[in-house]
Short mmCIF file of C-alpha atoms in Angstrom, two decimals:
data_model
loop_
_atom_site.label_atom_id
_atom_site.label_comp_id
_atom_site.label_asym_id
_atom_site.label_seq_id
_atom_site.Cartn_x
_atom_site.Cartn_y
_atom_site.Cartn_z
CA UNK C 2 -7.43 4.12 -13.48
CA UNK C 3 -8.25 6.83 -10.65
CA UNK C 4 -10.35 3.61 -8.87
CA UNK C 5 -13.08 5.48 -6.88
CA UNK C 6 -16.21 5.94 -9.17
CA UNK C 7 -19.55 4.27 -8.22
CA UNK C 8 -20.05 2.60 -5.20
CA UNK C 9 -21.94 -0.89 -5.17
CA UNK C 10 -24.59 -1.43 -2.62
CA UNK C 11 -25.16 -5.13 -3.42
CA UNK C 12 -26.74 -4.56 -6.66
CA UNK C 13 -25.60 -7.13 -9.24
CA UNK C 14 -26.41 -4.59 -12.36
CA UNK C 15 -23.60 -1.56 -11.01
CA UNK C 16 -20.59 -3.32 -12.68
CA UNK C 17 -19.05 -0.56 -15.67
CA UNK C 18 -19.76 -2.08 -18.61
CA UNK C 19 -17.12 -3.51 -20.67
CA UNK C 20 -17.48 -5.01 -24.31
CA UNK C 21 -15.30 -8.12 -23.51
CA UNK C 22 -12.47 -9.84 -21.47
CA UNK C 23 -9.66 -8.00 -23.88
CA UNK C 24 -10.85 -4.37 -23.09
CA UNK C 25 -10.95 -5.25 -19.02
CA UNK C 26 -7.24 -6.68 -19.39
CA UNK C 27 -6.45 -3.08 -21.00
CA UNK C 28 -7.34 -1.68 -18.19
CA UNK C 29 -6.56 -4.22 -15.17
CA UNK C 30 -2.90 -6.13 -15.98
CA UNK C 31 -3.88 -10.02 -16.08
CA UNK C 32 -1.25 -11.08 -13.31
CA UNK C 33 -2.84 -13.54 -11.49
CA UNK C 34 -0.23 -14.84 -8.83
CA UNK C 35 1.01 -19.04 -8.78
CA UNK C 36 2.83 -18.88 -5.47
CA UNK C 37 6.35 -21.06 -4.48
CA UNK C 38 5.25 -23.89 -1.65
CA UNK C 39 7.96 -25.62 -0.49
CA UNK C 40 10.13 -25.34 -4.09
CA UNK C 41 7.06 -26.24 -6.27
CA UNK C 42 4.71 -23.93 -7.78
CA UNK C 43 1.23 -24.22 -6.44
CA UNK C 44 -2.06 -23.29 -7.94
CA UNK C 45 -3.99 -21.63 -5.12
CA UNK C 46 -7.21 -19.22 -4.44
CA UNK C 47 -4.67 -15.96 -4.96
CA UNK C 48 -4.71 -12.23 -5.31
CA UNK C 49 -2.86 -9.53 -6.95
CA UNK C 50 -3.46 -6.14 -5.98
CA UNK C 51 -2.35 -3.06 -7.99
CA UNK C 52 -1.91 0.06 -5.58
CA UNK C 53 -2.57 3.25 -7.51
CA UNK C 54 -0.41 5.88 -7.25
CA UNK C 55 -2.67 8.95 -7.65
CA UNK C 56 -5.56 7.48 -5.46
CA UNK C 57 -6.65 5.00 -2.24
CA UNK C 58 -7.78 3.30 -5.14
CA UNK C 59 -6.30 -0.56 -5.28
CA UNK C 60 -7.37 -3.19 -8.25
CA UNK C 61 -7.48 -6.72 -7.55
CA UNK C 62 -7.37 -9.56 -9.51
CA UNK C 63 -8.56 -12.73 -7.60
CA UNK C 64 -8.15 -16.44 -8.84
CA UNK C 65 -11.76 -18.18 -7.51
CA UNK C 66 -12.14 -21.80 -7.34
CA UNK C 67 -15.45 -23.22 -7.56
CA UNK C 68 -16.64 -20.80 -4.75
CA UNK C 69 -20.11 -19.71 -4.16
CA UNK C 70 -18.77 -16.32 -2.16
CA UNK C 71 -16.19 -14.59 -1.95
CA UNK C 72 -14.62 -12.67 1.03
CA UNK C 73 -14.16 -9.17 -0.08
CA UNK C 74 -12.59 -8.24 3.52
CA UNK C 75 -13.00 -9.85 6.71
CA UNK C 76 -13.67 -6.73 8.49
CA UNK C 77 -14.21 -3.04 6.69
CA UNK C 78 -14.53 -1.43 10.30
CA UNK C 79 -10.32 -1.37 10.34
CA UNK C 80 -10.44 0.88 7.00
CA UNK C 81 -13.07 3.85 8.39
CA UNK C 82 -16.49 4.11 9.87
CA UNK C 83 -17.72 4.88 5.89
CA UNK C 84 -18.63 1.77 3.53
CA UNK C 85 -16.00 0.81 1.50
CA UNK C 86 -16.34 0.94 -2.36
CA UNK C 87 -15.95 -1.69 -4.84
CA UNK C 88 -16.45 -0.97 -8.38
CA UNK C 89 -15.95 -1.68 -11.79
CA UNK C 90 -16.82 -5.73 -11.29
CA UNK C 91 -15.75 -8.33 -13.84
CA UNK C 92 -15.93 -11.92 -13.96
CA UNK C 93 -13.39 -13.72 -16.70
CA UNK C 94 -13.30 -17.07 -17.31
CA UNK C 95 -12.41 -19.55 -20.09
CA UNK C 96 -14.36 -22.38 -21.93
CA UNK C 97 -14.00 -25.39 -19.46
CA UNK C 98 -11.33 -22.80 -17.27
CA UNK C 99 -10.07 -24.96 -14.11
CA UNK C 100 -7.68 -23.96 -11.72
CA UNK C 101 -4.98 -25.14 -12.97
CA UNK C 102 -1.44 -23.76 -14.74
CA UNK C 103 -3.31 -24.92 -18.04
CA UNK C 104 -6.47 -23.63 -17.05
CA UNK C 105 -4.65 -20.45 -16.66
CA UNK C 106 -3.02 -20.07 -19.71
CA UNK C 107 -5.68 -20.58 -21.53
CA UNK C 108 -7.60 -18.66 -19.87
CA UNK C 109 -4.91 -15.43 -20.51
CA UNK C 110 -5.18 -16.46 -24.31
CA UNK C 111 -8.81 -16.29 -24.85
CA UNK C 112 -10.48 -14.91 -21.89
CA UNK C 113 -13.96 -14.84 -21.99
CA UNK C 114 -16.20 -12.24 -20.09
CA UNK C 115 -19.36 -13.37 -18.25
CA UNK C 116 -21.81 -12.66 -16.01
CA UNK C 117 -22.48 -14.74 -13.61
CA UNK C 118 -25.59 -13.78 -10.67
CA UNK C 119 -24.64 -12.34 -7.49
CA UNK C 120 -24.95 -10.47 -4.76
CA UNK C 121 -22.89 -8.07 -2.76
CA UNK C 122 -23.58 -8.42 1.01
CA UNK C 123 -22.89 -6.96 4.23
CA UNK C 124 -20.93 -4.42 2.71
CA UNK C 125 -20.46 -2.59 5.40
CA UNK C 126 -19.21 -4.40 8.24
CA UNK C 127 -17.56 -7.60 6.50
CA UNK C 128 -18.18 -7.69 2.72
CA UNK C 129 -18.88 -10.51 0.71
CA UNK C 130 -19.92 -11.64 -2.97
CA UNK C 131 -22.51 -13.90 -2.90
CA UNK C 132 -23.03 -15.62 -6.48
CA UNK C 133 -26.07 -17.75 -7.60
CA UNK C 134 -24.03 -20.82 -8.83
CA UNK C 135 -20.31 -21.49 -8.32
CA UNK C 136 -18.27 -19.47 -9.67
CA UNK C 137 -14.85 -20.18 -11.07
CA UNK C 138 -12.91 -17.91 -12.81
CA UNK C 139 -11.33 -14.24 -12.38
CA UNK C 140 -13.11 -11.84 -9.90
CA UNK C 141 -11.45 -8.75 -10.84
CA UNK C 142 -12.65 -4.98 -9.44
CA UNK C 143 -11.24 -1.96 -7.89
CA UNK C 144 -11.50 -1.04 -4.01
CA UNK C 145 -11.64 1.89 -2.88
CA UNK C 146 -10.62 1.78 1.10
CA UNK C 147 -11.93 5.35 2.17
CA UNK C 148 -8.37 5.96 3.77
CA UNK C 149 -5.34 7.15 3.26
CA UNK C 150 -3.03 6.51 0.74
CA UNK C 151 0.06 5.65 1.94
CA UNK C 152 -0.73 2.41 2.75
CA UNK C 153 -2.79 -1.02 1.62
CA UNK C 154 -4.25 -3.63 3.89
CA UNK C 155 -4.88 -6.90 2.68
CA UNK C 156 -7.65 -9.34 4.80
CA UNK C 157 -9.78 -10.57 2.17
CA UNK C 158 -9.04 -14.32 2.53
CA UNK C 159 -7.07 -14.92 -0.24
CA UNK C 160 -4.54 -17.84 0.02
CA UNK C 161 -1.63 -16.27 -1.18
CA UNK C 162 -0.96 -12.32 -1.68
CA UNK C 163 1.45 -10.61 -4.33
CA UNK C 164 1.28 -6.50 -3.71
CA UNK C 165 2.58 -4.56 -6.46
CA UNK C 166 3.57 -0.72 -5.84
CA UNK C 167 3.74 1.33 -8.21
CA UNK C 168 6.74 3.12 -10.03
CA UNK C 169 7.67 5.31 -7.98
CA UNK C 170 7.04 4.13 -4.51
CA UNK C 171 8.18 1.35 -2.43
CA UNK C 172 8.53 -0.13 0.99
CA UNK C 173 11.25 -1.22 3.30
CA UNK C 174 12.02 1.59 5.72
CA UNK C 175 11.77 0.91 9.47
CA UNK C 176 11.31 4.83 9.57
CA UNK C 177 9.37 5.68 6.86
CA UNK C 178 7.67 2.10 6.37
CA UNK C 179 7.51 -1.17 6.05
CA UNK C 180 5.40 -4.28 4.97
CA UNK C 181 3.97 -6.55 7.79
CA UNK C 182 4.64 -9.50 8.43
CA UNK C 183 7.50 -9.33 6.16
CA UNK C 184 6.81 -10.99 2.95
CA UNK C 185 9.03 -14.23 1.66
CA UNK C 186 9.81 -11.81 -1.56
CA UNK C 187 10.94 -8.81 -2.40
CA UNK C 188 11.16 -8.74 -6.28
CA UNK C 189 11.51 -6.25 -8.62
CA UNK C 190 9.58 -6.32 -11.96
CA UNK C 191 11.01 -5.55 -15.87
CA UNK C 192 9.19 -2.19 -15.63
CA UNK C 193 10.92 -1.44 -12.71
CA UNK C 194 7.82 -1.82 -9.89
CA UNK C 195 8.11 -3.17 -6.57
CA UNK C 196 7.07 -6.71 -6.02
CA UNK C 197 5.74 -7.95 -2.62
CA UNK C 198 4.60 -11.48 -2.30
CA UNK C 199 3.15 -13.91 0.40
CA UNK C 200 3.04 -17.20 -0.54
CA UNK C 201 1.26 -18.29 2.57
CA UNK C 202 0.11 -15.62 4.19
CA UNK C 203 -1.69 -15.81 8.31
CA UNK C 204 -4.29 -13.21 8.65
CA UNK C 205 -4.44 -9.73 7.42
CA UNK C 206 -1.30 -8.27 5.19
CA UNK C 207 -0.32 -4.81 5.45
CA UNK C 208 1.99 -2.10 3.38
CA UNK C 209 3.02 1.41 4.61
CA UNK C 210 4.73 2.73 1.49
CA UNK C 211 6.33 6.00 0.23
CA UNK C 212 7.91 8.18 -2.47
CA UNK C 213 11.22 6.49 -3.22
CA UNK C 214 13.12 9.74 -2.61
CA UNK C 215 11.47 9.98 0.80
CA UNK C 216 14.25 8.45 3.22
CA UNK C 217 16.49 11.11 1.41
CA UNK C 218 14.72 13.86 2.09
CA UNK C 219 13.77 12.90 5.49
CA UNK C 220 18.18 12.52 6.07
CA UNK C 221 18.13 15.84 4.49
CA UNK C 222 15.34 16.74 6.97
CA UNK C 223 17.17 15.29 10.07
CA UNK C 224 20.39 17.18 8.56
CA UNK C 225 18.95 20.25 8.39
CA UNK C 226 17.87 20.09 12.23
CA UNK C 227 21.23 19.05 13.29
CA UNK C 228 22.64 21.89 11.84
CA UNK C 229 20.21 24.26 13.21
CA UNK C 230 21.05 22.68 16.97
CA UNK C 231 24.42 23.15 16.48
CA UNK C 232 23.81 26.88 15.37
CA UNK C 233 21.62 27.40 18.28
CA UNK C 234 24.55 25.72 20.94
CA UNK C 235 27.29 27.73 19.44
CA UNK C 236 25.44 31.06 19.82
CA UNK C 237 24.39 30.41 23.79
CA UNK C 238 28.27 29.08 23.88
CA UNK C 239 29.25 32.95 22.27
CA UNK C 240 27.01 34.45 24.54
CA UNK C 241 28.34 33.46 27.74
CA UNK C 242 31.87 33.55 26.85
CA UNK C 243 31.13 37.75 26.02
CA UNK C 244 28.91 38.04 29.07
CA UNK C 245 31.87 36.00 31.11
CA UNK C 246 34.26 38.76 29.53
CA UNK C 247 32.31 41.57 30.84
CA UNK C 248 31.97 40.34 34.03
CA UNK C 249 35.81 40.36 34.37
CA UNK C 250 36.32 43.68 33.08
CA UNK C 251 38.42 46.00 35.23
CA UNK C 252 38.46 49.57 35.21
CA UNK C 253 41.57 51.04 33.57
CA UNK C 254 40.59 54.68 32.63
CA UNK C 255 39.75 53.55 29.55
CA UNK C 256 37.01 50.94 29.33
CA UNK C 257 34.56 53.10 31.84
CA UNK C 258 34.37 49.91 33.93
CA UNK C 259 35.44 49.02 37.30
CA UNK C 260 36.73 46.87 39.24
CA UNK C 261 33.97 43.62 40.00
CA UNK C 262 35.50 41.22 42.48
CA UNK C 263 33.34 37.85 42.76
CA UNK C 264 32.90 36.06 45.70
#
């Protein structure tokens, strides 16, 4: 998935076509994120979003609830002064899907694609998706932020947030970067990717990330520049230790010098 391929403009007809539910879950992982509340597990509106490692490109896989729109972002102006992209729409549901940890399960065992009516509005100030009837399902698409990518923003709404990086990169570093505010989990998944996760989060969610071998090299970095001040001190230190030498130099019929008294 490289993300960034056709840009909607509120047309409901742009989505890529797909033949069903099973060929979109080969593509986008089906995680869709039951945050901890207070020690229980809590079926909420919630997103997942997959950051690509090649691209700006993030995919997103949103739990909606009986909703008739759906905040894409709150405001688009914070990513660049260019319209952000969202493409590659699908809507997945189940027969009689409800937001619920049954609902969800079943919904992972026989997903079924559909297509419900709707609209994509104000795209580019504060995007939305506006649908005919309410919708309640799996909104799942790729974004495409028009920034760059070393970093994800998250202010789309969604109830709780689970960020995954991929392998490869992470987060953490006051230096290099870190994840604001900081999230109540810092997991680690079986394939080895970096797990972020908000179970309630206030306003807008944002990662800086970076190659995992990046605080190394920047200590090699800072190493490096150390060594090269120390160089630089120890040659000014040389140089006026000779120059002090030759200043004290007295003529003994030998050394062509003479005799330089300082006051």
């Amino acid at each position: 998935m490289s993300g960034c391929l056709t840009s909607l403009t509120g047309d409901s007809n742009n989505s890529t076509e797909a033949a069903n539910a099973s060929d979109v879950f080969e593509i986008y992982e089906p995680n869709i994120f039951v945050p901890t509340i207070q020690g229980q597990q809590k079926i909420v509106e919630s997103g997942t979003y997959f950051v690509d490692s090649k691209s700006s490109a993030v995919r997103v896989i949103r739990l909606v609830d009986n909703q008739k729109t759906v905040s894409l972002l709150h405001d688009s102006s914070m990513f660049s002064f260019e319209a952000p992209e969202f493409t590659e729409i699908y809507f997945i549901t189940a027969d009689d899907f409800s937001a619920t940890q049954e609902g969800i399960d079943l919904l992972l065992e026989n997903p079924v694609l559909v297509s419900p009516g709707y609209e994509l509005k104000n795209v580019k100030r504060a995007p939305v998706m506006e649908f005919k009837e309410n919708f309640t399902g799996v909104l799942v698409y790729t974004f495409c932020p028009n920034m760059n990518s070393t970093s994800i923003v998250v202010n789309d709404g969604a109830d709780a947030i689970q960020i995954i990086l991929p392998d490869g990169l992470m987060t953490g570093n006051r230096i290099v970067g870190t994840a604001s505010p900081k999230p109540d989990s810092f997991e680690e998944d079986e394939i080895g990717r970096h797990v972020l996760k908000w179970n309630n989060p206030i306003g807008a969610v944002s990662v800086n990330y970076y190659n995992e071998k990046a605080p190394l090299y920047l200590l090699i970095s800072f190493a490096a520049l150390a060594g090269a001040i120390i160089l630089v001190y120890l040659r000014y230190r040389y140089q006026v230790k000779k120059l002090h030498k030759i200043t004290e130099l007295v003529d003994d019929e030998t050394s062509g010098f003479r005799e330089r008294k300082l006051n």
